[in-house]
Short mmCIF file of C-alpha atoms and ligand atoms in Angstrom, two decimals:
data_model
loop_
_atom_site.label_atom_id
_atom_site.label_comp_id
_atom_site.label_asym_id
_atom_site.label_seq_id
_atom_site.Cartn_x
_atom_site.Cartn_y
_atom_site.Cartn_z
CA MET K 1 -18.78 11.52 -1.41
CA ASP K 2 -19.30 13.52 1.75
CA SER K 3 -21.22 10.66 3.38
CA ILE K 4 -18.02 8.59 3.33
CA ILE K 5 -15.86 11.43 4.63
CA SER K 6 -18.24 11.95 7.54
CA LEU K 7 -17.73 8.28 8.49
CA LEU K 8 -14.16 9.23 9.42
CA HIS K 9 -15.57 11.22 12.36
CA SER K 10 -17.12 8.09 13.82
CA TYR K 11 -14.26 5.77 12.82
CA HIS K 12 -13.36 5.07 16.46
CA THR K 13 -16.76 3.41 16.93
CA PHE K 14 -16.01 0.64 14.43
CA ASN K 15 -12.20 0.56 14.43
CA ASN K 16 -11.09 -2.96 15.39
CA ASN K 17 -8.88 -2.09 18.37
CA ASP K 18 -7.57 -5.63 18.75
CA ILE K 19 -5.44 -5.08 15.66
CA LYS K 20 -3.11 -2.13 16.14
CA ASP K 21 -0.13 -2.87 13.93
CA ARG K 22 0.85 -4.77 10.78
CA PHE K 23 2.13 -7.86 12.58
CA PHE K 24 -1.15 -9.59 13.39
CA LYS K 25 -1.33 -13.24 12.45
CA HIS K 26 -3.79 -15.73 11.03
CA SER K 27 -4.89 -16.64 14.60
CA ASP K 28 -5.90 -12.97 15.13
CA LEU K 29 -7.90 -13.07 11.92
CA LEU K 30 -9.64 -16.28 13.06
CA ASN K 31 -10.67 -14.51 16.30
CA VAL K 32 -12.30 -11.78 14.24
CA LEU K 33 -14.08 -14.36 12.07
CA ASP K 34 -15.32 -16.22 15.18
CA ASN K 35 -17.04 -13.00 16.24
CA LEU K 36 -18.52 -12.47 12.79
CA LYS K 37 -19.98 -15.98 12.88
CA THR K 38 -22.33 -14.86 15.66
CA ASN K 39 -23.74 -12.16 13.35
CA PRO K 40 -26.43 -13.41 10.91
CA LEU K 41 -25.37 -10.78 8.36
CA PHE K 42 -22.24 -12.77 7.51
CA GLU K 43 -21.90 -16.18 5.90
CA ILE K 44 -18.42 -17.62 6.39
CA ARG K 45 -17.06 -20.61 4.53
CA GLU K 46 -13.63 -22.21 4.66
CA VAL K 47 -12.49 -22.43 1.05
CA GLY K 48 -9.19 -24.27 1.46
CA THR K 49 -5.86 -24.13 3.20
CA SER K 50 -2.42 -22.63 2.64
CA VAL K 51 0.79 -24.63 2.13
CA GLU K 52 1.26 -24.84 5.91
CA GLY K 53 -2.39 -25.71 6.51
CA ARG K 54 -3.84 -22.37 7.59
CA SER K 55 -7.46 -21.86 6.54
CA LEU K 56 -8.59 -19.40 3.88
CA ASN K 57 -12.09 -18.12 4.55
CA LEU K 58 -14.64 -16.48 2.30
CA ILE K 59 -17.00 -14.03 3.97
CA LYS K 60 -20.22 -13.14 2.20
CA CYS K 61 -22.78 -10.46 3.04
CA GLY K 62 -25.41 -8.30 1.35
CA GLY K 63 -28.18 -9.26 -1.04
CA GLY K 64 -27.82 -7.01 -4.06
CA THR K 65 -27.30 -7.79 -7.72
CA ALA K 66 -23.83 -6.22 -8.08
CA LYS K 67 -21.31 -8.87 -7.04
CA VAL K 68 -18.07 -7.47 -5.61
CA PHE K 69 -15.10 -9.68 -4.66
CA LEU K 70 -12.40 -8.17 -2.39
CA TRP K 71 -9.17 -10.01 -1.51
CA SER K 72 -6.25 -8.79 0.58
CA GLN K 73 -2.69 -9.65 1.60
CA MET K 74 -1.74 -12.07 -1.16
CA HIS K 75 1.65 -10.62 -0.26
CA GLY K 76 2.05 -11.63 3.39
CA ASN K 77 3.81 -8.43 4.49
CA GLU K 78 1.13 -6.16 2.97
CA ALA K 79 -1.30 -6.03 5.86
CA THR K 80 -2.85 -2.57 5.70
CA ALA K 81 -5.98 -3.46 3.74
CA THR K 82 -6.66 -6.51 5.93
CA MET K 83 -6.76 -4.14 8.92
CA ALA K 84 -9.16 -1.87 6.99
CA LEU K 85 -11.33 -4.91 6.19
CA MET K 86 -11.56 -5.73 9.93
CA ASP K 87 -12.94 -2.21 10.47
CA LEU K 88 -15.27 -2.59 7.48
CA PHE K 89 -16.71 -5.82 8.97
CA ASN K 90 -17.39 -3.98 12.23
CA PHE K 91 -19.05 -1.13 10.34
CA LEU K 92 -21.25 -3.40 8.23
CA GLY K 93 -22.04 -5.75 11.11
CA ASP K 94 -23.19 -3.10 13.56
CA ASP K 95 -27.01 -3.00 13.94
CA CYS K 96 -27.41 0.76 13.88
CA ARG K 97 -29.00 2.10 10.73
CA ASP K 98 -26.82 3.98 8.32
CA ASP K 99 -27.74 5.08 4.79
CA VAL K 100 -24.33 4.21 3.33
CA LYS K 101 -24.38 0.73 4.80
CA ASP K 102 -28.00 0.12 3.78
CA SER K 103 -27.37 1.16 0.20
CA ILE K 104 -24.29 -1.07 -0.12
CA LEU K 105 -25.94 -4.13 1.45
CA GLN K 106 -29.15 -3.72 -0.58
CA ASN K 107 -27.46 -3.20 -3.93
CA CYS K 108 -24.35 -5.35 -3.66
CA THR K 109 -23.39 -8.86 -2.64
CA LEU K 110 -19.92 -8.66 -1.12
CA TYR K 111 -17.41 -11.51 -1.04
CA PHE K 112 -14.24 -11.05 1.01
CA LEU K 113 -11.11 -13.21 1.05
CA PRO K 114 -8.89 -11.51 3.66
CA MET K 115 -5.26 -12.63 4.10
CA VAL K 116 -4.85 -14.75 0.97
CA ASN K 117 -1.29 -15.57 2.13
CA PRO K 118 -1.50 -16.47 5.86
CA ASP K 119 1.87 -18.32 5.85
CA GLY K 120 3.61 -15.20 4.54
CA ALA K 121 1.75 -13.08 7.11
CA GLU K 122 3.00 -15.35 9.90
CA VAL K 123 6.62 -14.38 9.19
CA PHE K 124 5.86 -11.03 7.50
CA ASN K 125 7.12 -12.24 4.14
CA ARG K 126 5.85 -11.19 0.71
CA ARG K 127 5.96 -14.73 -0.65
CA ASN K 128 4.16 -17.89 0.43
CA ALA K 129 5.74 -20.85 2.25
CA LEU K 130 7.08 -22.21 -1.09
CA GLU K 131 8.74 -18.81 -1.69
CA ILE K 132 6.37 -18.30 -4.63
CA ASP K 133 5.05 -14.80 -5.31
CA ILE K 134 1.35 -15.71 -5.45
CA ASN K 135 0.64 -12.71 -7.65
CA ARG K 136 2.79 -14.19 -10.40
CA ASP K 137 1.16 -17.62 -10.16
CA PHE K 138 -2.11 -17.06 -11.99
CA HIS K 139 -1.25 -19.41 -14.86
CA SER K 140 1.11 -21.97 -13.35
CA GLN K 141 -1.12 -22.48 -10.26
CA GLN K 142 1.59 -24.04 -8.10
CA SER K 143 0.46 -22.29 -4.91
CA PRO K 144 -2.72 -23.57 -3.21
CA GLU K 145 -3.53 -19.95 -2.26
CA GLY K 146 -3.39 -18.86 -5.92
CA ARG K 147 -5.55 -21.81 -6.97
CA ILE K 148 -8.19 -20.88 -4.37
CA LEU K 149 -8.24 -17.24 -5.44
CA ARG K 150 -8.61 -18.13 -9.10
CA GLN K 151 -11.31 -20.75 -8.45
CA LEU K 152 -13.30 -18.29 -6.35
CA ARG K 153 -13.41 -15.73 -9.15
CA ASP K 154 -14.56 -18.42 -11.58
CA GLU K 155 -17.21 -19.56 -9.13
CA ILE K 156 -18.50 -16.13 -8.02
CA GLN K 157 -18.22 -14.42 -11.43
CA PRO K 158 -18.00 -11.02 -9.73
CA HIS K 159 -18.79 -7.85 -11.64
CA PHE K 160 -16.16 -5.99 -9.61
CA GLY K 161 -12.88 -6.99 -7.97
CA PHE K 162 -10.85 -5.07 -5.37
CA ASN K 163 -7.22 -6.23 -5.34
CA LEU K 164 -5.73 -4.95 -2.08
CA HIS K 165 -1.97 -4.43 -1.61
CA ASP K 166 0.75 -2.29 -0.02
CA GLN K 167 3.50 -0.56 -1.97
CA THR K 168 6.82 0.82 -0.70
CA THR K 169 6.86 4.25 0.88
CA MET K 170 9.21 5.52 -1.85
CA TRP K 171 6.50 6.30 -4.39
CA SER K 172 5.51 9.93 -4.98
CA ALA K 173 2.19 11.15 -6.33
CA GLY K 174 3.53 12.65 -9.57
CA GLN K 175 5.73 15.71 -9.05
CA LEU K 176 3.48 17.29 -6.42
CA GLY K 177 6.03 16.70 -3.67
CA ASN K 178 3.80 14.32 -1.70
CA PRO K 179 4.12 10.60 -1.17
CA ALA K 180 1.60 8.40 -2.97
CA THR K 181 -0.33 7.50 0.18
CA ILE K 182 -2.95 5.64 -1.84
CA SER K 183 -2.32 4.43 -5.38
CA LEU K 184 -5.08 3.22 -7.65
CA LEU K 185 -5.08 1.31 -10.90
CA ALA K 186 -7.44 -0.33 -13.34
CA PRO K 187 -4.97 -3.05 -14.42
CA ALA K 188 -4.42 -3.59 -18.13
CA TYR K 189 -5.55 -6.81 -19.76
CA ASP K 190 -3.18 -6.67 -22.75
CA ASP K 191 0.19 -5.25 -23.79
CA ALA K 192 -1.49 -2.48 -25.78
CA LEU K 193 -3.16 -1.21 -22.58
CA SER K 194 -6.51 -1.30 -24.40
CA ILE K 195 -9.64 0.01 -22.72
CA ASN K 196 -12.78 -2.10 -23.10
CA THR K 197 -16.01 -1.57 -21.18
CA ILE K 198 -14.88 -3.78 -18.28
CA ARG K 199 -11.68 -1.79 -17.71
CA GLN K 200 -13.44 1.50 -18.38
CA ILE K 201 -15.93 0.83 -15.58
CA ALA K 202 -13.02 0.13 -13.20
CA MET K 203 -11.51 3.49 -14.25
CA GLN K 204 -14.81 5.28 -13.60
CA VAL K 205 -15.11 3.83 -10.09
CA ILE K 206 -11.47 4.79 -9.40
CA ALA K 207 -12.17 8.36 -10.56
CA GLU K 208 -14.86 8.58 -7.92
CA MET K 209 -12.55 7.08 -5.24
CA ASN K 210 -9.96 9.68 -6.18
CA ASP K 211 -12.47 12.54 -5.77
CA THR K 212 -13.24 11.49 -2.22
CA LEU K 213 -9.60 10.81 -1.29
CA GLN K 214 -8.53 14.21 -2.61
CA LYS K 215 -10.79 15.81 0.00
CA VAL K 216 -9.04 13.91 2.80
CA ILE K 217 -5.43 13.76 1.50
CA PRO K 218 -5.12 16.37 -1.26
CA GLY K 219 -2.30 15.58 -3.68
CA HIS K 220 -1.44 12.23 -2.05
CA VAL K 221 -3.09 9.91 -4.60
CA GLY K 222 -1.10 8.31 -7.42
CA ARG K 223 -1.88 6.17 -10.43
CA PHE K 224 0.02 2.88 -10.21
CA ASP K 225 2.16 1.73 -13.13
CA ASP K 226 -0.19 0.13 -15.70
CA GLU K 227 2.30 -2.09 -17.49
CA TYR K 228 0.56 -5.37 -18.37
CA GLU K 229 1.74 -8.27 -16.20
CA MET K 230 0.40 -11.44 -17.79
CA ARG K 231 1.15 -13.54 -14.66
CA ALA K 232 -0.76 -11.33 -12.20
CA PHE K 233 -4.28 -11.87 -10.89
CA GLY K 234 -5.64 -8.34 -11.36
CA ASP K 235 -4.67 -8.26 -15.03
CA ASN K 236 -6.22 -11.68 -15.65
CA PHE K 237 -9.39 -10.95 -13.68
CA GLN K 238 -9.84 -7.78 -15.75
CA ALA K 239 -9.41 -9.91 -18.90
CA ALA K 240 -11.94 -12.44 -17.58
CA GLY K 241 -14.67 -9.79 -17.28
CA THR K 242 -14.40 -8.57 -13.68
CA SER K 243 -13.91 -4.79 -13.49
CA THR K 244 -10.82 -4.89 -11.29
CA ILE K 245 -9.46 -2.12 -9.10
CA LEU K 246 -6.04 -2.21 -7.49
CA ILE K 247 -5.68 -0.28 -4.22
CA GLU K 248 -2.12 0.13 -2.95
CA ALA K 249 -1.45 1.48 0.54
CA GLY K 250 1.76 3.54 0.35
CA GLY K 251 3.41 5.95 2.77
CA TYR K 252 2.32 8.88 4.90
CA ALA K 253 4.51 11.06 7.11
CA ASP K 254 4.89 9.78 10.69
CA ASP K 255 2.67 6.75 10.10
CA PRO K 256 5.10 3.80 10.06
CA GLU K 257 2.45 1.35 11.28
CA LYS K 258 0.01 2.65 8.65
CA GLN K 259 -2.83 3.24 11.09
CA HIS K 260 -3.83 6.49 9.34
CA ILE K 261 -3.41 4.87 5.93
CA ARG K 262 -5.65 2.03 7.12
CA LYS K 263 -8.49 4.57 7.41
CA LEU K 264 -7.72 5.92 3.94
CA VAL K 265 -7.92 2.41 2.47
CA PHE K 266 -11.31 2.11 4.20
CA VAL K 267 -12.36 5.41 2.60
CA ALA K 268 -11.24 4.19 -0.83
CA MET K 269 -13.05 0.86 -0.49
CA MET K 270 -16.23 2.40 0.90
CA THR K 271 -16.34 5.05 -1.82
CA GLY K 272 -15.91 2.33 -4.42
CA LEU K 273 -18.66 0.19 -2.91
CA LEU K 274 -21.11 3.08 -2.58
CA SER K 275 -20.30 4.19 -6.13
CA ILE K 276 -21.11 0.67 -7.35
CA ALA K 277 -24.25 0.47 -5.18
CA GLU K 278 -25.61 3.78 -6.47
CA ARG K 279 -24.06 3.48 -9.93
CA SER K 280 -22.72 7.01 -9.50
CA PHE K 281 -19.48 6.01 -11.26
CA LEU K 282 -21.43 6.39 -14.51
CA ARG K 283 -21.02 10.16 -14.13
CA LYS K 284 -17.23 9.76 -14.28
CA THR K 285 -15.09 9.48 -17.39
CA VAL K 286 -11.86 7.79 -18.47
CA SER K 287 -10.22 11.22 -18.64
CA ASP K 288 -11.16 11.82 -14.98
CA TYR K 289 -9.16 8.68 -14.21
CA PHE K 290 -6.15 9.93 -16.17
CA THR K 291 -6.03 13.18 -14.16
CA ILE K 292 -4.57 11.11 -11.30
CA PRO K 293 -0.80 11.70 -11.47
CA ASP K 294 1.54 8.81 -12.28
CA ASN K 295 3.42 7.19 -9.42
CA LYS K 296 7.09 8.04 -9.47
CA LEU K 297 9.88 6.52 -7.39
CA HIS K 298 10.86 9.95 -6.10
CA HIS K 299 10.56 9.75 -2.32
CA PHE K 300 13.26 9.29 0.28
CA GLN K 301 12.73 8.85 4.00
CA ILE K 302 15.25 11.60 4.66
CA LEU K 303 16.54 13.99 2.04
CA LEU K 304 19.56 16.08 3.06
CA ARG K 305 19.93 18.87 0.52
CA ASN K 306 23.05 20.93 -0.20
CA CYS K 307 25.48 18.95 1.93
CA LYS K 308 29.05 20.21 1.73
CA LEU K 309 31.53 17.37 1.81
CA GLN K 310 35.27 17.16 1.58
CA THR K 311 36.82 14.80 -0.91
CA SER K 312 38.89 12.08 0.70
CA LEU K 313 41.47 12.04 -2.09
CA PRO K 314 45.02 12.96 -1.12
CA ALA K 315 45.80 16.67 -1.55
CA LYS K 316 48.32 16.02 -4.29
CA GLN K 317 45.84 14.12 -6.41
CA ILE K 318 43.27 16.91 -6.00
CA GLU K 319 45.83 19.42 -7.18
CA THR K 320 46.74 17.30 -10.20
CA ALA K 321 43.10 16.87 -11.16
CA ASN K 322 42.53 20.59 -10.63
CA GLN K 323 39.62 19.86 -8.34
CA ASN K 324 38.16 21.65 -5.39
CA SER K 325 38.43 19.63 -2.17
CA GLU K 326 34.87 20.66 -1.24
CA TYR K 327 31.84 19.56 -3.18
CA THR K 328 28.08 19.91 -2.66
CA VAL K 329 25.60 17.09 -3.04
CA ASP K 330 22.11 16.08 -1.97
CA ILE K 331 21.93 12.80 -0.06
CA GLY K 332 18.79 10.67 -0.07
CA LEU K 333 18.32 8.04 2.63
CA ILE K 334 15.99 5.12 2.17
CA VAL K 335 14.90 2.77 4.92
CA LYS K 336 15.16 -1.00 4.91
CA GLU K 337 12.64 -2.72 7.14
CA LYS K 338 13.36 -6.04 8.79
CA ILE K 339 10.97 -7.92 11.04
CA SER K 340 12.33 -8.45 14.56
CA ASP K 341 13.09 -11.98 15.80
CA ASP K 342 9.86 -12.14 17.83
CA LEU K 343 7.95 -11.22 14.60
CA LYS K 344 6.11 -8.44 16.46
CA SER K 345 7.98 -5.28 15.53
CA MET K 346 10.22 -3.80 12.90
CA THR K 347 13.85 -2.74 12.82
CA TYR K 348 14.83 0.07 10.47
CA THR K 349 18.17 0.51 8.72
CA TYR K 350 18.84 3.72 6.81
CA LEU K 351 20.81 3.25 3.61
CA ILE K 352 22.32 5.76 1.21
CA GLY K 353 19.69 5.65 -1.55
CA ASP K 354 21.26 8.26 -3.79
CA ILE K 355 23.93 10.97 -3.83
CA GLY K 356 24.17 13.94 -6.20
CA ASP K 357 21.56 16.24 -7.74
CA LEU K 358 18.26 15.26 -6.12
CA SER K 359 16.55 18.59 -6.77
CA ASN K 360 13.51 16.91 -8.36
CA ARG K 361 13.21 14.36 -5.54
CA PHE K 362 11.35 14.59 -2.21
CA GLY K 363 11.76 13.49 1.40
CA TYR K 364 9.37 12.67 4.23
CA LYS K 365 11.97 14.66 6.16
CA ASP K 366 13.37 17.21 3.74
CA ILE K 367 16.24 19.21 5.21
CA ASP K 368 18.23 22.02 3.62
CA CYS K 369 21.73 21.55 5.05
CA GLU K 370 23.13 24.74 3.49
CA SER K 371 23.90 26.27 6.87
CA PHE K 372 24.55 22.98 8.72
CA LYS K 373 27.62 20.80 8.90
CA LEU K 374 27.42 17.20 7.72
CA ILE K 375 30.13 14.98 9.18
CA PRO K 376 30.41 11.55 7.60
CA THR K 377 31.53 9.14 10.35
CA ASN K 378 32.32 6.65 7.63
CA LYS K 379 32.63 7.07 3.88
CA ILE K 380 29.27 7.73 2.25
CA ILE K 381 28.73 4.80 -0.10
CA PHE K 382 25.70 4.26 -2.31
CA ASP K 383 23.40 1.47 -1.09
CA GLU K 384 25.38 1.03 2.15
CA PRO K 385 24.17 1.91 5.68
CA ALA K 386 24.45 5.62 6.47
CA ASP K 387 26.99 6.69 9.08
CA LEU K 388 26.82 10.42 9.64
CA VAL K 389 26.15 13.32 11.98
CA LEU K 390 24.35 16.53 11.03
CA MET K 391 25.22 19.52 13.21
CA ASP K 392 23.76 23.01 13.59
CA GLY K 393 26.64 24.76 15.31
CA LEU K 394 27.21 22.63 18.40
CA GLU K 395 23.78 21.04 18.34
CA VAL K 396 23.33 17.56 16.88
CA LEU K 397 20.30 17.55 14.57
CA LEU K 398 20.65 13.98 13.34
CA ALA K 399 23.04 11.15 14.12
CA ILE K 400 23.00 7.81 12.29
CA GLU K 401 25.35 5.00 13.30
CA ASN K 402 25.73 2.11 10.91
CA GLY K 403 22.25 2.78 9.53
CA VAL K 404 20.51 3.24 12.89
CA ILE K 405 19.24 6.65 14.03
CA THR K 406 20.74 7.32 17.46
CA ASN K 407 19.71 10.95 17.79
CA SER K 408 17.26 13.12 15.89
CA THR K 409 15.65 16.48 16.48
CA VAL K 410 14.56 16.90 12.86
ZN1 ZN Y 1 1.46 -6.65 -3.26
#
């Protein structure tokens, strides 16, 4: 869909510049909604409140027969798609004529529920204020947020659902060597992973999304794990007759705040909406969907290959065991994110994610250390903070102290 790709050139004209990182709060969302209320295109209705009393708001626009329901951030720390929705509101709400916008608004009625979990968003937590994972609460309905989401689907009876999430940055798009920057899935509605017409249509729309994304981020699209989760909303919405599409925002090199990925989520959503509006997904097949490579947990933040280390065993023991004191391993570092105390930025701790043969794994920073010297400042222990220095001759390439990068030229 070249018309969607060309929108990227004018993205700055509808990008919501008030929201620049993942740490925006419910009050920021309400400011955006206050602006939308002045635009007759949008109907906004408060549909209930969270555990801590924050409002959930349904935004409706368009007058077409295809009903599409989009909800984001049911996991409070998965904010990327909510940012993309802010941009989408600006794009749709602008008065200038645009063929893509006109087609979507004429052929679809759109219902948005952004930030399903505002209490989680407030403290950048996956779960709601009761520590319930809302996306496992479809049946037990103990969270008010889950009840609202389920009631809205029953009330709207949408033909299509877009379930908008973030996944960790450790997923790879198959074995292509790239991170899964965007992952897509038509969730299963039973253990057998059957494909009925409802799920097939979701697969066809996804195939079209994939085509467009491949032109922008070739090889960076993955197919999310399709194991049936009977407690999750997407799986149950699919079963209830809404063709449901999961979009997961993953990782992209040098984009920790996901501002590039935000645009890619916009591209995925817009391609999906235009495909529905013009029914062009009918040209796609289930096998097109299955060409998208499976997500694999194969990515490290930093992968140090061919590190030569010295065993710390006493010389006598080495001799007895007939071992060499030097050994060669790959070391994969993962990053643990923690929200800062002011809830406005992130601290990063690098942990030893794996040690050994990582030849079929990948790194955002992928460094062959064959000719470098790796000095462990402390013992390298799996799942513990990294403490090491990587040297090229006398030059420090990378220094990590108790999990924190103190120097890096790589
Ligand atoms: Zn999620």
